[in-house]
């Protein structure tokens, strides 16, 4: 606004002089400029050209770095509100960084490229972080108090879905590994009976970990994460329902197909009971019913040792146990 | 109405990323992103009931009925070439978690990995003279326990916006999910009018 008023004044002045000049300058009067012969006042020129005139430029006062004008109790959050490069005139610390010059000290902060290159956390001082967090707290929600330990979490939420996000600078913000979804569930939490559990374990193969009873399904065949998540749940549903189905050919299972040794109704049980009954007959003792025989401690220990050997394999301890149980059964002298 | 833009402006100033903040851009238009405002409130009777809280003093924050997701564990792995930068970042992340009432399970430093390559020093012949380069990657893992979806989104966004140059991050979230109804018992046991045995 200030610039316009003196200019118009000059224009008017020049127009007035031209008019007074007479008819000779009538042609020139049509294009009169805003500049007149007299030198313009310095303030106007400074505002118009945005540069002080040469005399004033030499007389400029020397500027001090901002560090010297800082108060001790200033708010640092106002000095570095955002992530910015290190400015030696703004940071009031006597920082030195770099390889020592001529076996002396590291170079100081003015003109130090090492200090500018390294990312600084001057905008993330503890008061700044606290200020940010107080603003962000309204958007947070609290964890339900009832789910304080892992067992309760598992009881109410048996399925765990693991996903990974990747943040990196590069030509693309996307990462193809971000679509991978891993679903884990403990088979205890699924409603399965013995047959269904065994069938499920056979169906999944090495995705089941026997020691932790964890079934892990990893899906990455779909292009997006949501699709992979849905596919994993679909797989779980299908496995669950397939394991409950009993095929007609499953009834043709023979003893050789069995995956673990079951003592009830086996040849071993029959043989033992037969032997004990014949022993009792030979000694002319009263014959005992089958249930009582089965529940007697000798037969129980024999059963355990046989099941141990058949299922877990032959070890020294298991064979010794078998020997002891047989001796007890046949009432031979035991090595106690 | 005057207070609302004022509050959001101060929030923008505090977060200082006005140019590339989709959530806060929405906030500037006074339509706030839905995913922030799900508030679960459990009760201990017969399982966990998810409803919404009954306090809402701030008119800018709206609550929705969708239940919040629950994260049992959020593991933040940061990778960088400079260990001191990762030290500072770890201090920042743990302090931010403490301020937002997030339990930090553990903070550990996996072993660094060095990628080395050996190249010929000269462009032609001189096979015996080589030059070796290496790239060192340092790691830092921060494990957080028991986060809700809203809190995790807020914390991770804050952490990621202040990620320094030259540092990469991998976030592994373990989400808790209820057993779906169709897995409680085989679908042919329940009296459903569906014809197919297997649900799709």
Coordinates of C-alpha atoms in Angstrom, one line a residue:
Chain A
X1 CA 0.0 0.0 0.0
X2 CA 2.8 2.3 1.0
X3 CA 4.5 1.7 -2.3
X4 CA 1.5 2.6 -4.4
X5 CA 0.9 6.1 -2.8
X6 CA 4.4 7.6 -3.5
X7 CA 4.3 6.2 -7.0
X8 CA 1.0 7.8 -7.8
X9 CA 2.2 11.0 -6.3
X10 CA 5.2 10.9 -8.6
X11 CA 3.1 10.1 -11.6
X12 CA 0.9 13.0 -10.9
X13 CA 3.9 15.3 -10.4
X14 CA 5.5 14.1 -13.7
X15 CA 2.2 14.6 -15.5
X16 CA 1.9 18.1 -14.0
X17 CA 5.4 19.0 -15.2
X18 CA 4.8 17.6 -18.6
X19 CA 1.6 19.5 -19.0
X20 CA 3.4 22.7 -17.9
X21 CA 6.1 21.9 -20.4
X22 CA 3.8 22.8 -23.2
X23 CA 2.6 21.5 -26.6
X24 CA 6.1 20.3 -27.5
X25 CA 5.8 17.3 -25.2
X26 CA 2.2 16.5 -26.0
X27 CA 3.3 13.3 -27.8
X28 CA 5.4 12.3 -24.7
X29 CA 2.5 13.1 -22.3
X30 CA 0.6 10.0 -23.5
X31 CA 3.1 7.6 -22.0
X32 CA 4.3 9.1 -18.8
X33 CA 6.1 6.8 -16.5
X34 CA 5.9 6.7 -12.7
X35 CA 9.6 7.7 -12.3
X36 CA 10.5 11.3 -12.2
X37 CA 14.0 12.9 -12.4
X38 CA 14.3 13.6 -8.7
X39 CA 15.7 10.8 -6.6
X40 CA 13.0 8.8 -4.8
X41 CA 13.1 8.7 -1.0
X42 CA 15.2 5.8 0.4
X43 CA 12.3 4.1 2.3
X44 CA 10.2 3.8 -0.8
X45 CA 13.1 2.4 -2.9
X46 CA 13.8 -0.2 -0.2
X47 CA 10.2 -1.4 -0.2
X48 CA 10.0 -1.5 -4.0
X49 CA 13.2 -3.4 -4.7
X50 CA 13.4 -5.4 -1.5
X51 CA 17.0 -4.4 -1.1
X52 CA 18.5 -1.6 1.0
X53 CA 20.5 1.0 -1.0
X54 CA 24.2 0.5 -1.1
X55 CA 25.1 2.9 1.7
X56 CA 22.7 1.3 4.1
X57 CA 23.8 -2.2 3.3
X58 CA 27.3 -1.5 4.5
X59 CA 26.1 -0.2 7.8
X60 CA 24.1 -3.4 8.7
X61 CA 24.6 -4.6 12.3
X62 CA 26.4 -8.0 12.7
X63 CA 24.0 -10.8 13.6
X64 CA 24.6 -13.1 16.5
X65 CA 23.6 -16.8 16.5
X66 CA 20.3 -17.5 18.1
X67 CA 22.0 -19.5 20.8
X68 CA 23.2 -16.3 22.4
X69 CA 19.7 -14.9 22.7
X70 CA 18.2 -18.0 24.2
X71 CA 17.0 -18.1 27.7
X72 CA 17.9 -20.9 30.0
X73 CA 14.3 -21.7 30.8
X74 CA 13.0 -21.5 27.3
X75 CA 10.7 -24.1 25.8
X76 CA 12.9 -26.3 23.6
X77 CA 9.8 -27.7 21.8
X78 CA 9.5 -24.3 20.1
X79 CA 13.1 -24.4 18.9
X80 CA 12.8 -27.8 17.3
X81 CA 9.1 -28.5 16.8
X82 CA 9.7 -30.9 13.8
X83 CA 12.5 -33.1 12.6
X84 CA 15.0 -30.7 11.1
X85 CA 18.7 -30.8 10.3
X86 CA 21.2 -29.8 13.0
X87 CA 21.8 -26.1 12.9
X88 CA 24.9 -25.1 14.9
X89 CA 23.6 -21.6 15.5
X90 CA 20.3 -22.9 17.0
X91 CA 21.6 -25.7 19.2
X92 CA 23.3 -24.2 22.3
X93 CA 25.3 -27.3 23.1
X94 CA 29.1 -27.4 22.6
X95 CA 29.0 -30.6 20.5
X96 CA 32.0 -31.9 18.8
X97 CA 32.0 -34.7 16.3
X98 CA 34.4 -36.3 13.9
X99 CA 37.9 -37.6 13.6
X100 CA 40.4 -35.5 15.7
X101 CA 42.2 -32.8 13.7
X102 CA 46.0 -33.3 13.8
X103 CA 45.9 -35.4 16.9
X104 CA 43.9 -32.9 18.8
X105 CA 40.1 -32.8 19.5
X106 CA 37.2 -33.6 17.2
X107 CA 36.1 -30.6 15.1
X108 CA 33.5 -28.3 16.7
X109 CA 29.9 -27.9 15.5
X110 CA 30.2 -24.9 13.1
X111 CA 30.4 -26.2 9.6
X112 CA 30.5 -29.9 10.7
X113 CA 29.0 -32.1 8.1
X114 CA 29.0 -35.2 10.3
X115 CA 26.5 -33.5 12.7
X116 CA 24.2 -32.6 9.8
X117 CA 24.3 -36.1 8.2
X118 CA 23.3 -38.1 11.2
X119 CA 19.6 -38.1 12.1
X120 CA 19.0 -36.1 15.3
X121 CA 16.3 -36.5 17.9
X122 CA 16.3 -32.9 18.9
X123 CA 12.6 -32.7 18.1
X124 CA 11.8 -35.7 20.3
X125 CA 13.0 -34.6 23.8
X126 CA 11.1 -36.1 26.7
X127 CA 8.9 -33.0 27.3
X128 CA 8.0 -33.0 23.5
X129 CA 7.2 -36.8 23.7
X130 CA 5.0 -36.2 26.8
X131 CA 3.2 -33.3 25.0
X132 CA 2.5 -35.5 22.0
X133 CA 1.3 -38.4 24.1
X134 CA -1.1 -36.3 26.1
X135 CA -2.6 -35.2 22.8
X136 CA -2.7 -38.8 21.5
X137 CA -4.1 -40.3 24.7
X138 CA -7.7 -39.5 23.8
X139 CA -7.5 -41.8 20.8
X140 CA -6.3 -44.8 22.8
X141 CA -8.5 -47.4 24.4
X142 CA -7.7 -49.6 27.4
X143 CA -7.0 -53.3 27.4
X144 CA -9.8 -55.2 29.1
X145 CA -8.9 -55.7 32.7
X146 CA -10.3 -59.3 32.8
X147 CA -7.7 -60.5 30.3
X148 CA -4.6 -60.0 32.4
X149 CA -2.8 -63.3 31.8
X150 CA -2.2 -65.6 28.8
X151 CA -4.4 -68.4 30.0
X152 CA -7.5 -66.2 30.2
X153 CA -6.7 -64.8 26.7
X154 CA -6.5 -68.3 25.3
X155 CA -9.6 -69.4 27.1
X156 CA -11.7 -66.7 25.5
X157 CA -9.8 -66.2 22.3
X158 CA -8.2 -69.5 21.3
X159 CA -7.3 -68.4 17.7
X160 CA -4.2 -66.2 17.2
X161 CA -3.5 -64.6 13.9
X162 CA 0.0 -63.2 13.2
X163 CA 0.6 -60.6 10.5
X164 CA 3.7 -58.5 9.7
X165 CA 3.9 -54.9 8.4
X166 CA 7.0 -53.5 6.8
X167 CA 8.1 -49.9 6.8
X168 CA 11.2 -49.1 4.7
X169 CA 12.3 -46.3 2.4
X170 CA 12.7 -47.5 -1.1
X171 CA 11.3 -47.3 -4.7
X172 CA 8.1 -48.9 -3.5
X173 CA 6.3 -48.7 -0.1
X174 CA 4.8 -52.2 -0.6
X175 CA 6.4 -55.4 0.5
X176 CA 5.1 -58.7 -0.9
X177 CA 5.8 -60.5 2.5
X178 CA 3.1 -58.4 4.1
X179 CA 0.4 -60.6 2.8
X180 CA 1.5 -63.7 4.8
X181 CA -0.8 -64.7 7.6
X182 CA -0.1 -67.3 10.3
X183 CA -3.0 -68.8 12.3
X184 CA -2.3 -70.8 15.5
X185 CA -4.7 -72.7 17.6
X186 CA -4.4 -75.2 20.4
X187 CA -6.3 -78.4 19.7
X188 CA -7.5 -78.5 23.3
X189 CA -9.8 -75.6 22.5
X190 CA -11.4 -77.3 19.6
X191 CA -14.3 -79.7 20.2
X192 CA -12.7 -82.9 18.9
X193 CA -13.0 -86.5 20.1
X194 CA -10.2 -89.1 20.0
X195 CA -10.8 -90.2 16.4
X196 CA -11.2 -86.7 15.1
X197 CA -8.1 -85.5 16.9
X198 CA -6.0 -88.3 15.4
X199 CA -7.5 -87.7 11.9
X200 CA -6.8 -84.0 12.1
X201 CA -3.2 -84.6 13.1
X202 CA -2.8 -87.0 10.2
X203 CA -4.4 -84.5 7.8
X204 CA -2.2 -81.5 8.8
X205 CA 1.1 -83.4 9.0
X206 CA 4.1 -81.3 10.2
X207 CA 1.9 -78.2 10.9
X208 CA 1.1 -79.7 14.2
X209 CA 3.6 -79.5 17.1
X210 CA 3.1 -82.3 19.5
X211 CA 5.0 -80.8 22.4
X212 CA 3.0 -77.6 22.5
X213 CA -0.3 -79.0 21.0
X214 CA -0.2 -76.1 18.5
X215 CA -1.7 -76.3 15.0
X216 CA 0.0 -73.6 12.8
X217 CA -1.5 -72.7 9.4
X218 CA 0.5 -70.3 7.3
X219 CA -1.1 -68.9 4.2
X220 CA 0.4 -66.8 1.5
X221 CA -1.2 -68.0 -1.7
X222 CA -3.6 -65.1 -2.0
X223 CA -2.5 -61.6 -3.1
X224 CA -3.9 -59.7 -0.2
X225 CA -3.7 -60.1 3.6
X226 CA -7.5 -60.2 4.1
X227 CA -7.9 -62.9 1.6
X228 CA -5.1 -65.0 3.2
X229 CA -6.7 -64.6 6.6
X230 CA -10.1 -65.7 5.3
X231 CA -8.4 -68.7 3.5
X232 CA -6.7 -69.7 6.8
X233 CA -10.0 -69.7 8.6
X234 CA -11.6 -71.6 5.8
X235 CA -8.9 -74.2 6.0
X236 CA -9.4 -74.6 9.7
X237 CA -13.2 -75.1 9.2
X238 CA -12.6 -77.7 6.5
X239 CA -10.1 -79.6 8.6
X240 CA -12.4 -79.6 11.6
X241 CA -15.3 -81.0 9.6
X242 CA -13.3 -83.5 7.7
X243 CA -11.8 -84.9 10.9
X244 CA -15.3 -85.5 12.3
X245 CA -16.3 -87.6 9.3
X246 CA -15.9 -91.3 9.5
X247 CA -15.4 -93.0 6.2
X248 CA -16.8 -96.4 5.5
X249 CA -13.4 -98.0 4.9
X250 CA -12.2 -96.9 8.4
X251 CA -14.0 -99.9 9.8
X252 CA -11.7 -102.2 7.9
X253 CA -8.8 -101.1 10.1
X254 CA -6.7 -104.1 11.2
X255 CA -4.3 -104.4 14.1
X256 CA -1.3 -103.7 11.8
X257 CA -2.9 -100.4 10.8
X258 CA -3.2 -99.2 14.4
X259 CA -0.9 -96.2 15.1
X260 CA -0.6 -97.0 18.8
X261 CA -1.0 -100.2 20.9
X262 CA -4.2 -100.5 22.8
X263 CA -4.2 -103.1 25.5
X264 CA -7.9 -103.7 25.9
X265 CA -9.1 -106.6 23.8
X266 CA -5.7 -107.4 22.6
X267 CA -3.9 -110.8 22.3
X268 CA -1.6 -109.7 25.2
X269 CA -4.5 -109.2 27.5
X270 CA -6.1 -112.5 26.5
X271 CA -2.8 -114.4 27.0
X272 CA -2.2 -112.9 30.5
X273 CA -5.7 -113.6 31.7
X274 CA -5.5 -117.1 30.3
X275 CA -2.2 -117.7 32.1
X276 CA -3.5 -116.3 35.4
X277 CA -6.7 -118.4 35.2
X278 CA -4.8 -121.6 34.5
X279 CA -2.3 -120.7 37.3
X280 CA -5.2 -120.4 39.7
X281 CA -6.8 -123.6 38.5
X282 CA -3.5 -125.5 38.9
X283 CA -3.2 -124.2 42.5
X284 CA -6.9 -125.0 43.1
X285 CA -7.7 -121.4 44.2
X286 CA -11.2 -120.1 43.7
X287 CA -11.5 -118.5 40.2
X288 CA -11.8 -114.8 40.2
X289 CA -14.0 -112.8 37.8
X290 CA -12.3 -111.2 34.8
X291 CA -12.9 -107.6 36.0
X292 CA -11.2 -108.2 39.3
X293 CA -8.3 -109.9 37.6
X294 CA -7.9 -106.9 35.2
X295 CA -7.9 -104.5 38.2
X296 CA -5.4 -106.4 40.2
X297 CA -2.1 -104.6 40.7
X298 CA 0.1 -107.3 39.0
X299 CA -1.9 -107.2 35.8
X300 CA -2.0 -103.5 35.9
X301 CA 1.8 -103.2 36.1
X302 CA 2.2 -105.8 33.4
X303 CA -0.2 -103.8 31.2
X304 CA 1.7 -100.6 31.7
X305 CA 5.0 -102.2 30.9
X306 CA 3.7 -103.8 27.7
X307 CA 2.1 -100.6 26.6
X308 CA 5.3 -98.7 27.3
X309 CA 7.4 -101.0 25.2
X310 CA 5.0 -101.2 22.3
X311 CA 4.3 -97.4 22.1
X312 CA 7.6 -95.8 23.1
X313 CA 10.0 -98.4 21.9
X314 CA 12.4 -100.8 23.7
X315 CA 14.8 -99.1 26.2
X316 CA 16.7 -100.7 29.0
X317 CA 14.4 -99.3 31.6
X318 CA 11.2 -100.4 29.9
X319 CA 12.5 -104.0 29.5
X320 CA 13.6 -104.1 33.1
X321 CA 10.1 -103.0 34.1
X322 CA 8.6 -105.7 32.0
X323 CA 10.8 -108.3 33.6
X324 CA 9.8 -107.1 37.1
X325 CA 6.1 -107.1 36.2
X326 CA 6.3 -110.6 34.8
X327 CA 8.1 -111.9 37.9
X328 CA 5.4 -110.4 40.1
X329 CA 2.7 -111.9 37.9
X330 CA 4.2 -115.4 38.0
X331 CA 5.0 -115.0 41.7
X332 CA 8.7 -115.6 41.2
X333 CA 11.2 -114.0 43.5
X334 CA 11.7 -110.3 42.6
X335 CA 15.0 -108.6 43.1
X336 CA 13.9 -106.0 45.7
Chain B
X1 CA -17.5 -25.0 16.0
X2 CA -14.7 -22.5 16.5
X3 CA -13.3 -24.6 19.3
X4 CA -13.2 -27.7 17.2
X5 CA -10.9 -26.5 14.4
X6 CA -8.8 -24.8 17.1
X7 CA -8.4 -28.0 19.0
X8 CA -7.6 -29.9 15.8
X9 CA -5.1 -27.2 14.7
X10 CA -3.3 -27.5 18.0
X11 CA -3.2 -31.3 17.5
X12 CA -1.9 -30.8 14.0
X13 CA 0.8 -28.5 15.3
X14 CA 1.7 -31.0 17.9
X15 CA 2.0 -33.8 15.5
X16 CA 3.6 -31.7 12.8
X17 CA 2.9 -33.7 9.7
X18 CA 0.1 -31.7 8.2
X19 CA 1.1 -32.4 4.6
X20 CA 0.9 -36.2 4.6
X21 CA -1.6 -37.2 7.4
X22 CA -4.6 -38.9 6.0
X23 CA -6.3 -39.3 9.4
X24 CA -5.8 -35.7 10.4
X25 CA -6.7 -34.5 7.0
X26 CA -10.0 -36.1 7.6
X27 CA -10.1 -34.5 11.0
X28 CA -9.5 -31.1 9.3
X29 CA -12.6 -31.7 7.3
X30 CA -14.4 -32.7 10.5
X31 CA -15.0 -36.2 9.4
X32 CA -12.9 -38.4 11.7
X33 CA -11.6 -41.8 10.7
X34 CA -13.8 -44.5 12.1
X35 CA -11.0 -46.9 13.2
X36 CA -9.9 -44.7 16.0
X37 CA -13.0 -44.8 18.1
X38 CA -13.9 -48.3 19.1
X39 CA -14.1 -48.7 22.8
X40 CA -14.5 -52.1 24.3
X41 CA -15.6 -52.4 27.9
X42 CA -15.5 -56.0 29.2
X43 CA -17.5 -57.4 32.0
X44 CA -16.5 -60.5 33.9
X45 CA -19.8 -62.3 33.6
X46 CA -19.7 -65.5 31.5
X47 CA -17.0 -64.5 29.1
X48 CA -16.0 -61.2 27.6
X49 CA -18.7 -58.8 26.5
X50 CA -17.7 -56.0 24.2
X51 CA -19.7 -52.9 24.3
X52 CA -18.9 -49.2 24.3
X53 CA -17.9 -47.0 27.1
X54 CA -20.3 -44.6 28.6
X55 CA -18.1 -41.6 28.9
X56 CA -17.4 -39.2 26.0
X57 CA -16.7 -35.6 26.9
X58 CA -14.9 -34.8 23.7
X59 CA -17.3 -34.0 20.8
X60 CA -14.5 -34.7 18.2
X61 CA -14.0 -38.3 19.2
X62 CA -16.8 -40.5 18.1
X63 CA -17.4 -44.0 19.2
X64 CA -18.5 -46.8 17.0
X65 CA -20.1 -50.1 17.8
X66 CA -17.5 -52.3 16.1
X67 CA -15.5 -54.2 18.8
X68 CA -11.9 -53.3 19.0
X69 CA -9.3 -55.8 17.9
X70 CA -7.1 -57.2 20.6
X71 CA -3.4 -57.7 20.1
X72 CA -1.8 -60.1 22.5
X73 CA 1.7 -59.0 21.3
X74 CA 3.1 -56.3 19.0
X75 CA 6.7 -56.8 18.2
X76 CA 8.5 -53.8 16.7
X77 CA 11.8 -54.7 15.0
X78 CA 13.9 -51.7 13.9
X79 CA 16.9 -52.1 11.6
X80 CA 19.6 -49.5 10.9
X81 CA 23.2 -49.0 10.0
X82 CA 24.0 -46.9 13.1
X83 CA 23.6 -48.3 16.6
X84 CA 23.4 -45.0 18.4
X85 CA 20.5 -43.9 16.3
X86 CA 18.7 -47.1 17.3
X87 CA 19.5 -46.5 20.9
X88 CA 17.9 -43.0 20.7
X89 CA 14.9 -44.5 18.9
X90 CA 14.5 -47.2 21.5
X91 CA 14.5 -44.5 24.2
X92 CA 11.8 -42.6 22.3
X93 CA 9.7 -45.6 21.6
X94 CA 9.8 -46.9 25.2
X95 CA 9.0 -43.5 26.7
X96 CA 6.1 -43.1 24.3
X97 CA 4.8 -46.5 25.2
X98 CA 5.0 -45.6 28.9
X99 CA 3.2 -42.4 28.4
X100 CA 0.4 -44.1 26.5
X101 CA 0.1 -46.8 29.3
X102 CA 1.3 -49.6 27.1
X103 CA 3.2 -52.5 28.8
X104 CA 6.6 -53.0 27.3
X105 CA 7.3 -56.7 27.6
X106 CA 11.0 -56.7 26.7
X107 CA 13.5 -54.8 24.7
X108 CA 16.4 -56.8 23.3
X109 CA 19.1 -56.3 20.7
X110 CA 19.4 -59.2 18.2
X111 CA 22.9 -59.7 16.9
X112 CA 24.1 -57.5 14.1
X113 CA 24.5 -58.8 10.6
X114 CA 27.4 -57.8 8.3
X115 CA 27.1 -58.3 4.6
X116 CA 30.5 -58.4 3.0
X117 CA 31.5 -58.4 -0.6
X118 CA 34.9 -58.6 -2.1
X119 CA 35.5 -56.9 -5.5
X120 CA 38.4 -56.5 -7.8
X121 CA 40.2 -53.2 -7.2
X122 CA 41.3 -52.6 -10.8
X123 CA 39.1 -52.7 -13.9
X124 CA 41.5 -54.9 -15.7
X125 CA 43.8 -57.7 -14.4
X126 CA 45.5 -57.4 -11.0
X127 CA 43.5 -60.3 -9.6
X128 CA 45.5 -60.3 -6.4
X129 CA 44.4 -56.9 -5.4
X130 CA 40.9 -56.6 -4.2
X131 CA 38.8 -54.2 -2.2
X132 CA 36.2 -55.3 0.4
X133 CA 33.0 -53.5 1.3
X134 CA 30.6 -54.3 4.1
X135 CA 27.1 -53.3 5.1
X136 CA 26.4 -53.5 8.9
X137 CA 22.8 -53.9 10.0
X138 CA 22.0 -53.5 13.7
X139 CA 18.7 -54.6 15.1
X140 CA 16.5 -53.6 18.1
X141 CA 13.3 -55.4 19.1
X142 CA 10.7 -53.9 21.3
X143 CA 7.9 -56.2 22.4
X144 CA 4.7 -54.7 23.6
X145 CA 2.0 -56.7 25.4
X146 CA -1.8 -56.4 25.5
X147 CA -2.8 -53.7 23.1
X148 CA -6.1 -52.8 21.7
X149 CA -6.5 -52.0 18.1
X150 CA -7.1 -48.3 18.6
X151 CA -4.1 -48.0 20.9
X152 CA -1.9 -50.0 18.5
X153 CA -2.9 -47.9 15.5
X154 CA -2.2 -44.7 17.4
X155 CA 1.1 -45.8 18.9
X156 CA 2.4 -47.4 15.6
X157 CA 1.5 -44.3 13.6
X158 CA 3.3 -42.1 16.0
X159 CA 6.3 -44.3 16.1
X160 CA 6.4 -44.7 12.3
X161 CA 6.0 -41.0 11.6
X162 CA 9.1 -40.3 13.7
X163 CA 11.2 -43.0 12.2
X164 CA 14.6 -41.5 11.4
X165 CA 16.1 -41.6 7.9
X166 CA 17.9 -44.8 7.1
X167 CA 16.0 -46.9 9.6
X168 CA 13.5 -49.7 8.6
X169 CA 10.9 -51.3 10.7
X170 CA 9.0 -54.6 10.8
X171 CA 5.9 -54.8 13.0
X172 CA 4.6 -58.3 13.8
X173 CA 1.1 -58.2 15.4
X174 CA -0.5 -61.3 17.1
X175 CA -4.2 -60.7 17.0
X176 CA -6.6 -62.6 19.3
X177 CA -9.7 -64.0 17.7
X178 CA -12.7 -65.8 19.1
X179 CA -13.6 -69.3 18.0
X180 CA -16.2 -68.9 15.3
X181 CA -19.7 -70.4 16.0
X182 CA -19.4 -72.9 13.2
X183 CA -16.3 -74.4 14.8
X184 CA -17.9 -75.1 18.1
X185 CA -19.4 -78.4 16.8
X186 CA -19.7 -79.9 13.4
X187 CA -22.3 -78.1 11.4
X188 CA -24.3 -81.3 10.7
X189 CA -24.9 -81.8 14.4
X190 CA -26.7 -78.5 14.8
X191 CA -30.1 -78.2 13.4
X192 CA -29.4 -75.8 10.6
X193 CA -31.5 -75.5 7.4
X194 CA -28.3 -75.6 5.3
X195 CA -28.2 -78.4 2.8
X196 CA -24.4 -78.6 2.4
X197 CA -22.4 -80.3 5.1
X198 CA -19.3 -78.1 4.8
X199 CA -19.6 -74.4 5.2
X200 CA -17.8 -72.4 2.6

